[in-house]
Structure formats: C-alpha cells, structure tokens
Amino acid sequence: MQHETVDGTGLRGDCANCFGLCCVALPFARSADFAIDKPAGRECPNLGEDHRCGIHARLRQSGFTGCTVYDCFGAGQKVSQHTFGGRDRRTGAPEDARLMSEVFPVVRQLHELLWYLTEALGLPAARPIHGDLRSALARTEELTLLSPDELMALDVPAHRQDVNLLLLKTSELARAGVRGRKKDRRGADLVGARLRGADLRGADLRGACLIAADLTGADLRGADLIGADLRDTGLADADLTGAFFLTQPQLNAARGSADTRLPESVTRPAHWTARL
C-alpha cells in the first residue's frame, strides 16, 4: 500500500493543516533558545487564533531561535488531520486536546524515521538492502496510522532500534564508496573543535557533538551526519555534497555561507550570511 509519505511529500511540516501542535505539546525553557518558560501541553502566547505563530517572521529577533531549528517532519498535520480526523483541539473535547499533545511527540519520532528511511532508499549504494528498507518504511507508516490509544502504548524505542540497524548498514554501504579517508567520529565530543579545512570525506559523524566547531572550508562529502549536533557550527565554504541523513533543523542551527555546498535534500537557511 502506497502512502503519501513514501516519496517525502508528507514529511514536511504543513502548518496550514495543523492545529499548532508543536506550539502546544512541547515545553520551552527560558534560555538562549527561548525567551520564556512554557510547560508541555500549554499554548505558547504567540500562537494565534488561526493556530499560526504570530511572530513567525521575527522569531530570531524575538528570542525564539529554538523554534527556527525545529521540524515536525509532517507529524503535525498527520495528528491533526488523520489521527484526530480534523477535529479542532480548541473546540473539540478536552480529552482530545490532551491526547493530541501526548500523541504528537510519538508520531513526530515515527515521521523522523520515515524521513531517514526515505533518504536511505534514495542512496544507490544501499540497493542491496532496499527490500529491507522498504519493509521498514511500510511498517513505520502503518504505525503512524494507529489510533491515539494504540500510539500511546507503542514501544517507539524498540522500533527505532530496529530501524537504526538498517540505517547503520546504509551508512556503511554509502560511505564505502567515498574516496579518501573514512574517519570514525561517531559520538565524538568536538565542541569548539578547530576543523577548518579538515578532510572528513565519508566520515562517520553520527551523534557527534559539533557545537560551535569551526568547519570552515571542511570537506564533508559523503559524511554520515545523523544526529550530529550542529548548533552554531561554522560551515562557511564547507562542502557537504553527498552528505546524508542531514536534516533541515540541523542545518538551520548551524552557520554557513553562500558558498557552502549542500546536498539536495536540504535548502540553504535564509539567515545564513554570504560570508562568515
């Protein structure tokens, strides 16, 4: 059975078809990323009557940088329009509103897995395991279609582990075809690291902490960036051509330039300057 998410079209946030779930379900802590404290389940004061952010165009200037680096991978509209059948959380039953806030993070995790599996299927090097990847994609999509009660009872960590094994195999196959050194920096603590011009072709950077690291002009072609923390990472003039498992939220959290070369799966953040 084919679903809308298989080609990736349902894996992008569609705020027009969502009841502002990320602005309700998720907690904020006053910090450099958020100007206020907000507990989970309570509406952000910036959320309008139309379920849209009232300061979306000036989030960074207003102290809500954290919102600009978040993506629900399409979970918002899935929960709003499918799981709850388009029932407005403000005018519907109070129990529905509570369940929406609790179900949304679950579906968001599943949609993130769908995003990774979809990208894995687009990698020619992973062809030997495309059958397994398709099966995992179909199973994950089936899980997103469960009822609210079924979703709340779902063992998401166990499913993530199963999918992660396939993503690891995908990474090994994809990076094996990259010329040059294959550095293993998986889970490495590289906070503030000086890696200007570094040769990181085909590197395993899964879960690496690269906060405020300087990767200016670095060669990251064919690198695995799944889960890498790129907050304030300097990517000016870096080459990320062919890098995979790089999400838009990761890129939005980094600093880059007009000369940063990117994979086709992401777009250049609007706040990046021409030169850093």
PDB file of C-alpha atoms in Angstrom:
ATOM      1  CA  MET A   1       0.000   0.000   0.000  1.00  0.00           C
ATOM      2  CA  GLN A   2       1.379   3.372  -1.003  1.00  0.00           C
ATOM      3  CA  HIS A   3       1.041   6.290   1.396  1.00  0.00           C
ATOM      4  CA  GLU A   4       1.684   9.996   0.983  1.00  0.00           C
ATOM      5  CA  THR A   5       4.908   9.892   2.975  1.00  0.00           C
ATOM      6  CA  VAL A   6       6.746   7.362   0.808  1.00  0.00           C
ATOM      7  CA  ASP A   7       8.055   9.997  -1.604  1.00  0.00           C
ATOM      8  CA  GLY A   8       8.697  12.521   1.121  1.00  0.00           C
ATOM      9  CA  THR A   9       5.819  14.891   0.319  1.00  0.00           C
ATOM     10  CA  GLY A  10       4.183  14.176   3.672  1.00  0.00           C
ATOM     11  CA  LEU A  11       7.416  14.605   5.604  1.00  0.00           C
ATOM     12  CA  ARG A  12       7.477  18.386   5.600  1.00  0.00           C
ATOM     13  CA  GLY A  13       5.593  20.464   8.133  1.00  0.00           C
ATOM     14  CA  ASP A  14       2.333  21.888   6.772  1.00  0.00           C
ATOM     15  CA  CYS A  15       1.237  24.468   9.331  1.00  0.00           C
ATOM     16  CA  ALA A  16      -1.918  25.294   7.378  1.00  0.00           C
ATOM     17  CA  ASN A  17      -3.240  21.796   8.140  1.00  0.00           C
ATOM     18  CA  CYS A  18      -2.041  21.590  11.733  1.00  0.00           C
ATOM     19  CA  PHE A  19      -3.549  22.915  14.955  1.00  0.00           C
ATOM     20  CA  GLY A  20      -0.251  24.429  16.108  1.00  0.00           C
ATOM     21  CA  LEU A  21       0.678  21.241  17.943  1.00  0.00           C
ATOM     22  CA  CYS A  22       4.391  21.990  18.288  1.00  0.00           C
ATOM     23  CA  CYS A  23       3.440  25.300  19.927  1.00  0.00           C
ATOM     24  CA  VAL A  24       1.325  23.453  22.478  1.00  0.00           C
ATOM     25  CA  ALA A  25       2.728  19.990  23.092  1.00  0.00           C
ATOM     26  CA  LEU A  26       6.395  20.881  23.538  1.00  0.00           C
ATOM     27  CA  PRO A  27       7.911  22.561  26.619  1.00  0.00           C
ATOM     28  CA  PHE A  28      10.161  25.639  26.475  1.00  0.00           C
ATOM     29  CA  ALA A  29      12.842  26.586  28.999  1.00  0.00           C
ATOM     30  CA  ARG A  30      13.939  30.217  29.186  1.00  0.00           C
ATOM     31  CA  SER A  31      17.402  30.241  27.637  1.00  0.00           C
ATOM     32  CA  ALA A  32      19.367  31.467  24.639  1.00  0.00           C
ATOM     33  CA  ASP A  33      16.887  29.495  22.510  1.00  0.00           C
ATOM     34  CA  PHE A  34      13.609  30.577  24.119  1.00  0.00           C
ATOM     35  CA  ALA A  35      12.555  33.889  25.639  1.00  0.00           C
ATOM     36  CA  ILE A  36      10.060  32.297  28.040  1.00  0.00           C
ATOM     37  CA  ASP A  37       9.308  29.197  30.080  1.00  0.00           C
ATOM     38  CA  LYS A  38       6.385  27.101  28.829  1.00  0.00           C
ATOM     39  CA  PRO A  39       5.298  23.714  30.145  1.00  0.00           C
ATOM     40  CA  ALA A  40       4.254  20.887  27.834  1.00  0.00           C
ATOM     41  CA  GLY A  41       0.574  20.998  26.944  1.00  0.00           C
ATOM     42  CA  ARG A  42       0.155  24.762  27.335  1.00  0.00           C
ATOM     43  CA  GLU A  43      -0.253  27.079  24.359  1.00  0.00           C
ATOM     44  CA  CYS A  44       2.602  29.404  23.512  1.00  0.00           C
ATOM     45  CA  PRO A  45       1.343  33.000  23.985  1.00  0.00           C
ATOM     46  CA  ASN A  46       2.478  33.755  20.438  1.00  0.00           C
ATOM     47  CA  LEU A  47       0.033  31.248  18.938  1.00  0.00           C
ATOM     48  CA  GLY A  48      -2.784  33.000  17.107  1.00  0.00           C
ATOM     49  CA  GLU A  49      -6.469  32.172  16.775  1.00  0.00           C
ATOM     50  CA  ASP A  50      -5.671  30.631  13.382  1.00  0.00           C
ATOM     51  CA  HIS A  51      -3.233  28.177  15.009  1.00  0.00           C
ATOM     52  CA  ARG A  52      -0.314  30.005  13.366  1.00  0.00           C
ATOM     53  CA  CYS A  53       2.670  31.664  15.003  1.00  0.00           C
ATOM     54  CA  GLY A  54       2.097  35.390  15.387  1.00  0.00           C
ATOM     55  CA  ILE A  55       5.821  36.217  15.299  1.00  0.00           C
ATOM     56  CA  HIS A  56       6.993  33.656  12.754  1.00  0.00           C
ATOM     57  CA  ALA A  57       8.733  36.262  10.608  1.00  0.00           C
ATOM     58  CA  ARG A  58      10.737  37.584  13.561  1.00  0.00           C
ATOM     59  CA  LEU A  59      11.323  34.543  15.762  1.00  0.00           C
ATOM     60  CA  ARG A  60      15.089  35.012  15.977  1.00  0.00           C
ATOM     61  CA  GLN A  61      14.848  38.688  16.814  1.00  0.00           C
ATOM     62  CA  SER A  62      12.231  37.892  19.469  1.00  0.00           C
ATOM     63  CA  GLY A  63      14.384  35.352  21.286  1.00  0.00           C
ATOM     64  CA  PHE A  64      12.829  32.176  19.895  1.00  0.00           C
ATOM     65  CA  THR A  65      15.734  30.761  17.901  1.00  0.00           C
ATOM     66  CA  GLY A  66      14.782  27.297  19.160  1.00  0.00           C
ATOM     67  CA  CYS A  67      11.584  27.431  17.132  1.00  0.00           C
ATOM     68  CA  THR A  68      13.506  28.138  13.924  1.00  0.00           C
ATOM     69  CA  VAL A  69      15.519  24.919  14.212  1.00  0.00           C
ATOM     70  CA  TYR A  70      12.547  22.624  14.829  1.00  0.00           C
ATOM     71  CA  ASP A  71      10.750  20.482  12.264  1.00  0.00           C
ATOM     72  CA  CYS A  72       7.904  18.061  12.928  1.00  0.00           C
ATOM     73  CA  PHE A  73       8.618  16.136   9.678  1.00  0.00           C
ATOM     74  CA  GLY A  74       4.904  16.325   8.862  1.00  0.00           C
ATOM     75  CA  ALA A  75       3.715  14.847  12.162  1.00  0.00           C
ATOM     76  CA  GLY A  76       1.623  17.928  12.958  1.00  0.00           C
ATOM     77  CA  GLN A  77      -0.733  17.569  10.038  1.00  0.00           C
ATOM     78  CA  LYS A  78      -0.811  13.762  10.407  1.00  0.00           C
ATOM     79  CA  VAL A  79      -2.030  14.006  14.009  1.00  0.00           C
ATOM     80  CA  SER A  80      -4.379  16.917  13.293  1.00  0.00           C
ATOM     81  CA  GLN A  81      -5.988  15.618  10.122  1.00  0.00           C
ATOM     82  CA  HIS A  82      -5.661  11.822  10.337  1.00  0.00           C
ATOM     83  CA  THR A  83      -5.281  10.707  13.940  1.00  0.00           C
ATOM     84  CA  PHE A  84      -7.977  13.112  15.142  1.00  0.00           C
ATOM     85  CA  GLY A  85      -9.886  13.495  11.883  1.00  0.00           C
ATOM     86  CA  GLY A  86      -9.552  17.260  11.633  1.00  0.00           C
ATOM     87  CA  ARG A  87     -11.211  17.931  14.986  1.00  0.00           C
ATOM     88  CA  ASP A  88     -10.017  21.328  16.234  1.00  0.00           C
ATOM     89  CA  ARG A  89      -8.333  20.849  19.609  1.00  0.00           C
ATOM     90  CA  ARG A  90      -9.746  24.177  20.836  1.00  0.00           C
ATOM     91  CA  THR A  91     -13.386  23.441  20.047  1.00  0.00           C
ATOM     92  CA  GLY A  92     -13.380  19.665  20.458  1.00  0.00           C
ATOM     93  CA  ALA A  93     -13.486  17.518  23.550  1.00  0.00           C
ATOM     94  CA  PRO A  94     -10.916  18.438  26.250  1.00  0.00           C
ATOM     95  CA  GLU A  95      -9.746  14.822  26.273  1.00  0.00           C
ATOM     96  CA  ASP A  96      -8.912  15.083  22.561  1.00  0.00           C
ATOM     97  CA  ALA A  97      -6.837  18.211  23.166  1.00  0.00           C
ATOM     98  CA  ARG A  98      -4.871  16.427  25.893  1.00  0.00           C
ATOM     99  CA  LEU A  99      -4.341  13.332  23.764  1.00  0.00           C
ATOM    100  CA  MET A 100      -3.189  15.410  20.794  1.00  0.00           C
ATOM    101  CA  SER A 101      -0.394  16.886  22.899  1.00  0.00           C
ATOM    102  CA  GLU A 102       0.646  13.442  24.103  1.00  0.00           C
ATOM    103  CA  VAL A 103       0.390  11.671  20.742  1.00  0.00           C
ATOM    104  CA  PHE A 104       2.164  14.351  18.720  1.00  0.00           C
ATOM    105  CA  PRO A 105       5.725  13.624  20.041  1.00  0.00           C
ATOM    106  CA  VAL A 106       5.194   9.905  19.332  1.00  0.00           C
ATOM    107  CA  VAL A 107       4.172  10.485  15.727  1.00  0.00           C
ATOM    108  CA  ARG A 108       6.958  13.017  15.323  1.00  0.00           C
ATOM    109  CA  GLN A 109       9.520  10.311  16.162  1.00  0.00           C
ATOM    110  CA  LEU A 110       7.930   7.957  13.638  1.00  0.00           C
ATOM    111  CA  HIS A 111       7.910  10.622  10.931  1.00  0.00           C
ATOM    112  CA  GLU A 112      11.568  11.352  11.563  1.00  0.00           C
ATOM    113  CA  LEU A 113      12.281   7.654  10.970  1.00  0.00           C
ATOM    114  CA  LEU A 114      10.234   7.837   7.765  1.00  0.00           C
ATOM    115  CA  TRP A 115      12.410  10.739   6.634  1.00  0.00           C
ATOM    116  CA  TYR A 116      15.625   8.776   7.214  1.00  0.00           C
ATOM    117  CA  LEU A 117      14.268   5.633   5.564  1.00  0.00           C
ATOM    118  CA  THR A 118      13.085   7.618   2.553  1.00  0.00           C
ATOM    119  CA  GLU A 119      16.528   9.180   2.154  1.00  0.00           C
ATOM    120  CA  ALA A 120      18.198   5.771   2.574  1.00  0.00           C
ATOM    121  CA  LEU A 121      16.085   4.427  -0.288  1.00  0.00           C
ATOM    122  CA  GLY A 122      17.392   7.266  -2.452  1.00  0.00           C
ATOM    123  CA  LEU A 123      21.011   6.163  -1.984  1.00  0.00           C
ATOM    124  CA  PRO A 124      22.103   3.878  -4.854  1.00  0.00           C
ATOM    125  CA  ALA A 125      24.821   2.348  -2.681  1.00  0.00           C
ATOM    126  CA  ALA A 126      22.139   0.990  -0.334  1.00  0.00           C
ATOM    127  CA  ARG A 127      20.485  -1.007  -3.120  1.00  0.00           C
ATOM    128  CA  PRO A 128      21.459  -4.388  -1.555  1.00  0.00           C
ATOM    129  CA  ILE A 129      19.168  -3.654   1.392  1.00  0.00           C
ATOM    130  CA  HIS A 130      16.446  -1.675  -0.407  1.00  0.00           C
ATOM    131  CA  GLY A 131      13.991  -4.505   0.202  1.00  0.00           C
ATOM    132  CA  ASP A 132      14.522  -4.346   3.957  1.00  0.00           C
ATOM    133  CA  LEU A 133      14.352  -0.554   3.893  1.00  0.00           C
ATOM    134  CA  ARG A 134      11.039  -0.619   2.017  1.00  0.00           C
ATOM    135  CA  SER A 135       9.604  -3.073   4.520  1.00  0.00           C
ATOM    136  CA  ALA A 136      10.709  -0.853   7.413  1.00  0.00           C
ATOM    137  CA  LEU A 137       9.243   2.193   5.673  1.00  0.00           C
ATOM    138  CA  ALA A 138       5.883   0.473   5.187  1.00  0.00           C
ATOM    139  CA  ARG A 139       5.813  -0.779   8.769  1.00  0.00           C
ATOM    140  CA  THR A 140       6.674   2.655  10.157  1.00  0.00           C
ATOM    141  CA  GLU A 141       3.973   4.288   8.062  1.00  0.00           C
ATOM    142  CA  GLU A 142       1.464   1.726   9.341  1.00  0.00           C
ATOM    143  CA  LEU A 143       2.373   2.691  12.902  1.00  0.00           C
ATOM    144  CA  THR A 144       1.659   6.368  12.211  1.00  0.00           C
ATOM    145  CA  LEU A 145      -1.888   5.402  11.264  1.00  0.00           C
ATOM    146  CA  LEU A 146      -2.711   3.791  14.604  1.00  0.00           C
ATOM    147  CA  SER A 147      -5.392   5.150  16.927  1.00  0.00           C
ATOM    148  CA  PRO A 148      -4.410   7.560  19.724  1.00  0.00           C
ATOM    149  CA  ASP A 149      -4.590   4.830  22.368  1.00  0.00           C
ATOM    150  CA  GLU A 150      -2.502   2.459  20.241  1.00  0.00           C
ATOM    151  CA  LEU A 151       0.084   5.143  19.623  1.00  0.00           C
ATOM    152  CA  MET A 152       0.378   5.864  23.328  1.00  0.00           C
ATOM    153  CA  ALA A 153       1.015   2.164  24.009  1.00  0.00           C
ATOM    154  CA  LEU A 154       3.599   1.841  21.208  1.00  0.00           C
ATOM    155  CA  ASP A 155       7.174   0.852  22.093  1.00  0.00           C
ATOM    156  CA  VAL A 156       8.847   3.508  19.963  1.00  0.00           C
ATOM    157  CA  PRO A 157      12.419   2.899  21.277  1.00  0.00           C
ATOM    158  CA  ALA A 158      12.236  -0.760  20.198  1.00  0.00           C
ATOM    159  CA  HIS A 159      11.080   0.223  16.723  1.00  0.00           C
ATOM    160  CA  ARG A 160      13.763   2.910  16.484  1.00  0.00           C
ATOM    161  CA  GLN A 161      16.377   0.295  17.338  1.00  0.00           C
ATOM    162  CA  ASP A 162      15.195  -1.969  14.514  1.00  0.00           C
ATOM    163  CA  VAL A 163      15.274   0.907  12.034  1.00  0.00           C
ATOM    164  CA  ASN A 164      18.643   2.114  13.311  1.00  0.00           C
ATOM    165  CA  LEU A 165      20.256  -1.216  12.441  1.00  0.00           C
ATOM    166  CA  LEU A 166      19.181  -0.701   8.835  1.00  0.00           C
ATOM    167  CA  LEU A 167      20.388   2.897   8.846  1.00  0.00           C
ATOM    168  CA  LEU A 168      23.776   1.731  10.129  1.00  0.00           C
ATOM    169  CA  LYS A 169      24.031  -0.740   7.249  1.00  0.00           C
ATOM    170  CA  THR A 170      23.007   2.026   4.867  1.00  0.00           C
ATOM    171  CA  SER A 171      25.759   4.262   6.226  1.00  0.00           C
ATOM    172  CA  GLU A 172      28.415   1.582   5.837  1.00  0.00           C
ATOM    173  CA  LEU A 173      27.399   0.910   2.239  1.00  0.00           C
ATOM    174  CA  ALA A 174      27.198   4.597   1.298  1.00  0.00           C
ATOM    175  CA  ARG A 175      30.488   5.618   2.891  1.00  0.00           C
ATOM    176  CA  ALA A 176      32.377   2.633   1.477  1.00  0.00           C
ATOM    177  CA  GLY A 177      32.167   4.220  -1.968  1.00  0.00           C
ATOM    178  CA  VAL A 178      33.608   7.581  -0.887  1.00  0.00           C
ATOM    179  CA  ARG A 179      37.194   8.155  -1.927  1.00  0.00           C
ATOM    180  CA  GLY A 180      39.628   9.290   0.708  1.00  0.00           C
ATOM    181  CA  ARG A 181      39.866   8.628   4.430  1.00  0.00           C
ATOM    182  CA  LYS A 182      36.863   7.259   6.338  1.00  0.00           C
ATOM    183  CA  LYS A 183      37.161   8.875   9.753  1.00  0.00           C
ATOM    184  CA  ASP A 184      35.193   7.394  12.635  1.00  0.00           C
ATOM    185  CA  ARG A 185      33.984  10.336  14.724  1.00  0.00           C
ATOM    186  CA  ARG A 186      30.798   8.657  15.889  1.00  0.00           C
ATOM    187  CA  GLY A 187      29.564  10.262  19.090  1.00  0.00           C
ATOM    188  CA  ALA A 188      32.757  12.317  19.355  1.00  0.00           C
ATOM    189  CA  ASP A 189      32.944  15.370  21.619  1.00  0.00           C
ATOM    190  CA  LEU A 190      34.031  18.044  19.159  1.00  0.00           C
ATOM    191  CA  VAL A 191      32.627  21.097  20.917  1.00  0.00           C
ATOM    192  CA  GLY A 192      34.502  24.142  19.633  1.00  0.00           C
ATOM    193  CA  ALA A 193      36.897  21.931  17.642  1.00  0.00           C
ATOM    194  CA  ARG A 194      39.147  23.650  15.138  1.00  0.00           C
ATOM    195  CA  LEU A 195      38.486  21.656  11.989  1.00  0.00           C
ATOM    196  CA  ARG A 196      38.936  24.388   9.403  1.00  0.00           C
ATOM    197  CA  GLY A 197      39.660  22.755   6.046  1.00  0.00           C
ATOM    198  CA  ALA A 198      39.514  19.236   7.552  1.00  0.00           C
ATOM    199  CA  ASP A 199      39.236  16.229   5.269  1.00  0.00           C
ATOM    200  CA  LEU A 200      36.139  14.472   6.557  1.00  0.00           C
ATOM    201  CA  ARG A 201      35.107  12.706   3.371  1.00  0.00           C
ATOM    202  CA  GLY A 202      32.981   9.678   4.171  1.00  0.00           C
ATOM    203  CA  ALA A 203      33.339  10.317   7.906  1.00  0.00           C
ATOM    204  CA  ASP A 204      31.034   8.717  10.443  1.00  0.00           C
ATOM    205  CA  LEU A 205      29.780  11.697  12.443  1.00  0.00           C
ATOM    206  CA  ARG A 206      26.682  10.016  13.849  1.00  0.00           C
ATOM    207  CA  GLY A 207      25.747  11.727  17.091  1.00  0.00           C
ATOM    208  CA  ALA A 208      28.924  13.810  17.154  1.00  0.00           C
ATOM    209  CA  CYS A 209      28.735  16.995  19.241  1.00  0.00           C
ATOM    210  CA  LEU A 210      29.972  19.773  16.956  1.00  0.00           C
ATOM    211  CA  ILE A 211      28.579  22.744  18.870  1.00  0.00           C
ATOM    212  CA  ALA A 212      30.472  25.916  17.866  1.00  0.00           C
ATOM    213  CA  ALA A 213      33.063  23.850  15.972  1.00  0.00           C
ATOM    214  CA  ASP A 214      34.871  25.568  13.110  1.00  0.00           C
ATOM    215  CA  LEU A 215      34.363  23.539   9.915  1.00  0.00           C
ATOM    216  CA  THR A 216      35.051  26.425   7.568  1.00  0.00           C
ATOM    217  CA  GLY A 217      36.077  25.013   4.201  1.00  0.00           C
ATOM    218  CA  ALA A 218      35.933  21.425   5.502  1.00  0.00           C
ATOM    219  CA  ASP A 219      35.310  18.557   3.073  1.00  0.00           C
ATOM    220  CA  LEU A 220      32.286  16.627   4.338  1.00  0.00           C
ATOM    221  CA  ARG A 221      31.370  14.926   1.098  1.00  0.00           C
ATOM    222  CA  GLY A 222      29.617  11.634   1.708  1.00  0.00           C
ATOM    223  CA  ALA A 223      29.673  12.007   5.508  1.00  0.00           C
ATOM    224  CA  ASP A 224      27.011  10.471   7.745  1.00  0.00           C
ATOM    225  CA  LEU A 225      25.551  13.290   9.863  1.00  0.00           C
ATOM    226  CA  ILE A 226      22.630  11.548  11.531  1.00  0.00           C
ATOM    227  CA  GLY A 227      22.035  13.044  14.968  1.00  0.00           C
ATOM    228  CA  ALA A 228      25.106  15.294  14.828  1.00  0.00           C
ATOM    229  CA  ASP A 229      24.673  18.436  16.948  1.00  0.00           C
ATOM    230  CA  LEU A 230      25.411  21.339  14.616  1.00  0.00           C
ATOM    231  CA  ARG A 231      24.332  24.211  16.824  1.00  0.00           C
ATOM    232  CA  ASP A 232      26.436  27.250  15.959  1.00  0.00           C
ATOM    233  CA  THR A 233      28.760  25.068  13.857  1.00  0.00           C
ATOM    234  CA  GLY A 234      30.693  27.125  11.307  1.00  0.00           C
ATOM    235  CA  LEU A 235      30.081  25.662   7.839  1.00  0.00           C
ATOM    236  CA  ALA A 236      31.127  28.616   5.681  1.00  0.00           C
ATOM    237  CA  ASP A 237      32.581  27.407   2.375  1.00  0.00           C
ATOM    238  CA  ALA A 238      32.313  23.767   3.522  1.00  0.00           C
ATOM    239  CA  ASP A 239      31.431  21.034   1.031  1.00  0.00           C
ATOM    240  CA  LEU A 240      28.575  18.808   2.197  1.00  0.00           C
ATOM    241  CA  THR A 241      27.838  17.429  -1.262  1.00  0.00           C
ATOM    242  CA  GLY A 242      26.521  13.907  -0.897  1.00  0.00           C
ATOM    243  CA  ALA A 243      26.415  14.100   2.907  1.00  0.00           C
ATOM    244  CA  PHE A 244      23.434  12.091   4.084  1.00  0.00           C
ATOM    245  CA  PHE A 245      20.982  11.915   6.983  1.00  0.00           C
ATOM    246  CA  LEU A 246      21.400  15.684   7.366  1.00  0.00           C
ATOM    247  CA  THR A 247      18.089  17.276   8.354  1.00  0.00           C
ATOM    248  CA  GLN A 248      16.890  20.828   7.823  1.00  0.00           C
ATOM    249  CA  PRO A 249      16.720  21.515  11.592  1.00  0.00           C
ATOM    250  CA  GLN A 250      20.397  20.548  11.931  1.00  0.00           C
ATOM    251  CA  LEU A 251      21.346  22.882   9.120  1.00  0.00           C
ATOM    252  CA  ASN A 252      19.180  25.714  10.447  1.00  0.00           C
ATOM    253  CA  ALA A 253      21.104  25.537  13.729  1.00  0.00           C
ATOM    254  CA  ALA A 254      24.467  25.945  12.001  1.00  0.00           C
ATOM    255  CA  ARG A 255      26.215  28.967  10.479  1.00  0.00           C
ATOM    256  CA  GLY A 256      27.024  28.854   6.804  1.00  0.00           C
ATOM    257  CA  SER A 257      27.585  31.000   3.746  1.00  0.00           C
ATOM    258  CA  ALA A 258      26.508  31.419   0.153  1.00  0.00           C
ATOM    259  CA  ASP A 259      29.461  29.236  -0.814  1.00  0.00           C
ATOM    260  CA  THR A 260      28.561  26.301   1.435  1.00  0.00           C
ATOM    261  CA  ARG A 261      27.777  23.355  -0.840  1.00  0.00           C
ATOM    262  CA  LEU A 262      24.766  21.342   0.299  1.00  0.00           C
ATOM    263  CA  PRO A 263      23.092  18.032  -0.526  1.00  0.00           C
ATOM    264  CA  GLU A 264      19.832  18.255  -2.477  1.00  0.00           C
ATOM    265  CA  SER A 265      17.796  17.027   0.498  1.00  0.00           C
ATOM    266  CA  VAL A 266      18.090  20.385   2.320  1.00  0.00           C
ATOM    267  CA  THR A 267      17.831  24.073   1.484  1.00  0.00           C
ATOM    268  CA  ARG A 268      20.113  26.948   2.402  1.00  0.00           C
ATOM    269  CA  PRO A 269      18.802  28.656   5.573  1.00  0.00           C
ATOM    270  CA  ALA A 270      17.572  32.169   4.974  1.00  0.00           C
ATOM    271  CA  HIS A 271      19.526  33.562   7.930  1.00  0.00           C
ATOM    272  CA  TRP A 272      22.926  32.429   6.612  1.00  0.00           C
ATOM    273  CA  THR A 273      25.156  35.300   5.608  1.00  0.00           C
ATOM    274  CA  ALA A 274      27.098  35.493   2.372  1.00  0.00           C
ATOM    275  CA  ARG A 275      30.413  35.305   4.217  1.00  0.00           C
ATOM    276  CA  LEU A 276      31.367  34.445   7.788  1.00  0.00           C
TER     277      LEU A 276
END
